[in-house]
Amino acid sequence: MNEQIIHTEAELRDTLRKVLDSSIFRIINDDLRSPQGRSDLTIHAEVDGHAATFSAACKLSFTASAIEKIAVSASGSNHPLLVTVRLSESSVEECRQRGISCLDLNGRVWIKIPGILIDRNVPSFSIRYRLAESDIRFFSPKSTRLARALLSHPDRVWRQQDFAELTGLSQGLVSRLLNHAAREGWVEGRRGDWKLTHFALLLDEWKKADEWSKRITLKQYSTLSNDFSGFARGLVEKTTGDIAFTQWFAANLRFPYTQPPVVSAYRREFPTPEEKDALNLREVNDGGKLWVFVPRDTGVFQAIRRIDGFPLVCDAQIYLDLLQVGLRGPDQAKALREWEGFCKS
């Protein structure tokens, strides 16, 4: 598949003329010189005998607040329409909630007004359109440090410097990640007052992008102990280095729903021979009562919460880790997320 880079909003408008489904949409005129600056294009649509005219705002990038402004910018009886290079599903959802239609150059269309409903995603097989800037891997193991910080403190107002200090990411990377998150509608703000605006959308996008097998290495260990709480306390007391519990054991301490079938924890390294002897551990291929995860990125340790002396990863991480396994893990994940205390202090 070929790629075409869109550098300017003028290129966006010109390309739109080529990719619009002419059987449905027709550009009536450009409103580029409108003194009110109310729209970039006027587009007419007709479906099954129903017709409508849209005031289309062409945006390379946008935030949730920009979408809200588009909602009130349409002139006269025209309907507001956001046109961009690529729409994420979270951006489409934001438009849905605000009653704004939207479409992009890559075949995503959401139109809902009286008499007309178009909801389709039919990308071209010959060409893909994207912005000139390099694609941001917002949910790479390292970059998820920012998502973890936002979800762990959903009501906090952040300075950009705060993110850099907490996550250990460079100021430049933090800036690029925040700008991407703003375009997706997950956050709003400027350098000194960033805040999370769509908790559920950000978590859902992380869930869709999460690649469990690529972010951890797992080893299982057998033990004679059936007292998971006592065994977990032994892990804390008889081992050294960072440790943070996750999955069922951690979720049970946050919001009990199912009995933990195993104890699972993140560590920077697997247990040493001395630690295995102290805990009577034996490495096994399957069926172990202890699962140890060595993460590809140590950001999992950045938002630790302690309950009854046990260090736990943040609630969002517990939730994502439970979705990756059987043994009623997804059931526990769903219950944890629906709990009113999820991701709260």
Short mmCIF file of C-alpha atoms in Angstrom, two decimals, residues 22 48 58 91 132 143 156 167 207 211 229-230 295 300 312:
data_model
loop_
_atom_site.label_atom_id
_atom_site.label_comp_id
_atom_site.label_asym_id
_atom_site.label_seq_id
_atom_site.Cartn_x
_atom_site.Cartn_y
_atom_site.Cartn_z
CA SER A 22 -19.19 11.43 -5.50
CA ASP A 48 -31.94 7.59 -0.42
CA CYS A 58 -10.90 20.80 7.66
CA SER A 91 -12.39 10.77 17.87
CA ALA A 132 3.75 14.53 7.90
CA SER A 143 5.24 5.28 26.12
CA ARG A 156 -5.08 15.66 38.64
CA THR A 167 7.69 8.78 34.14
CA LYS A 207 -6.78 -2.39 25.93
CA GLU A 211 0.28 -6.88 23.36
CA SER A 229 -1.34 -14.24 51.46
CA GLY A 230 1.41 -15.71 53.62
CA PRO A 295 8.53 -6.44 32.08
CA VAL A 300 4.89 -0.83 35.68
CA LEU A 312 0.40 -3.45 43.85
#
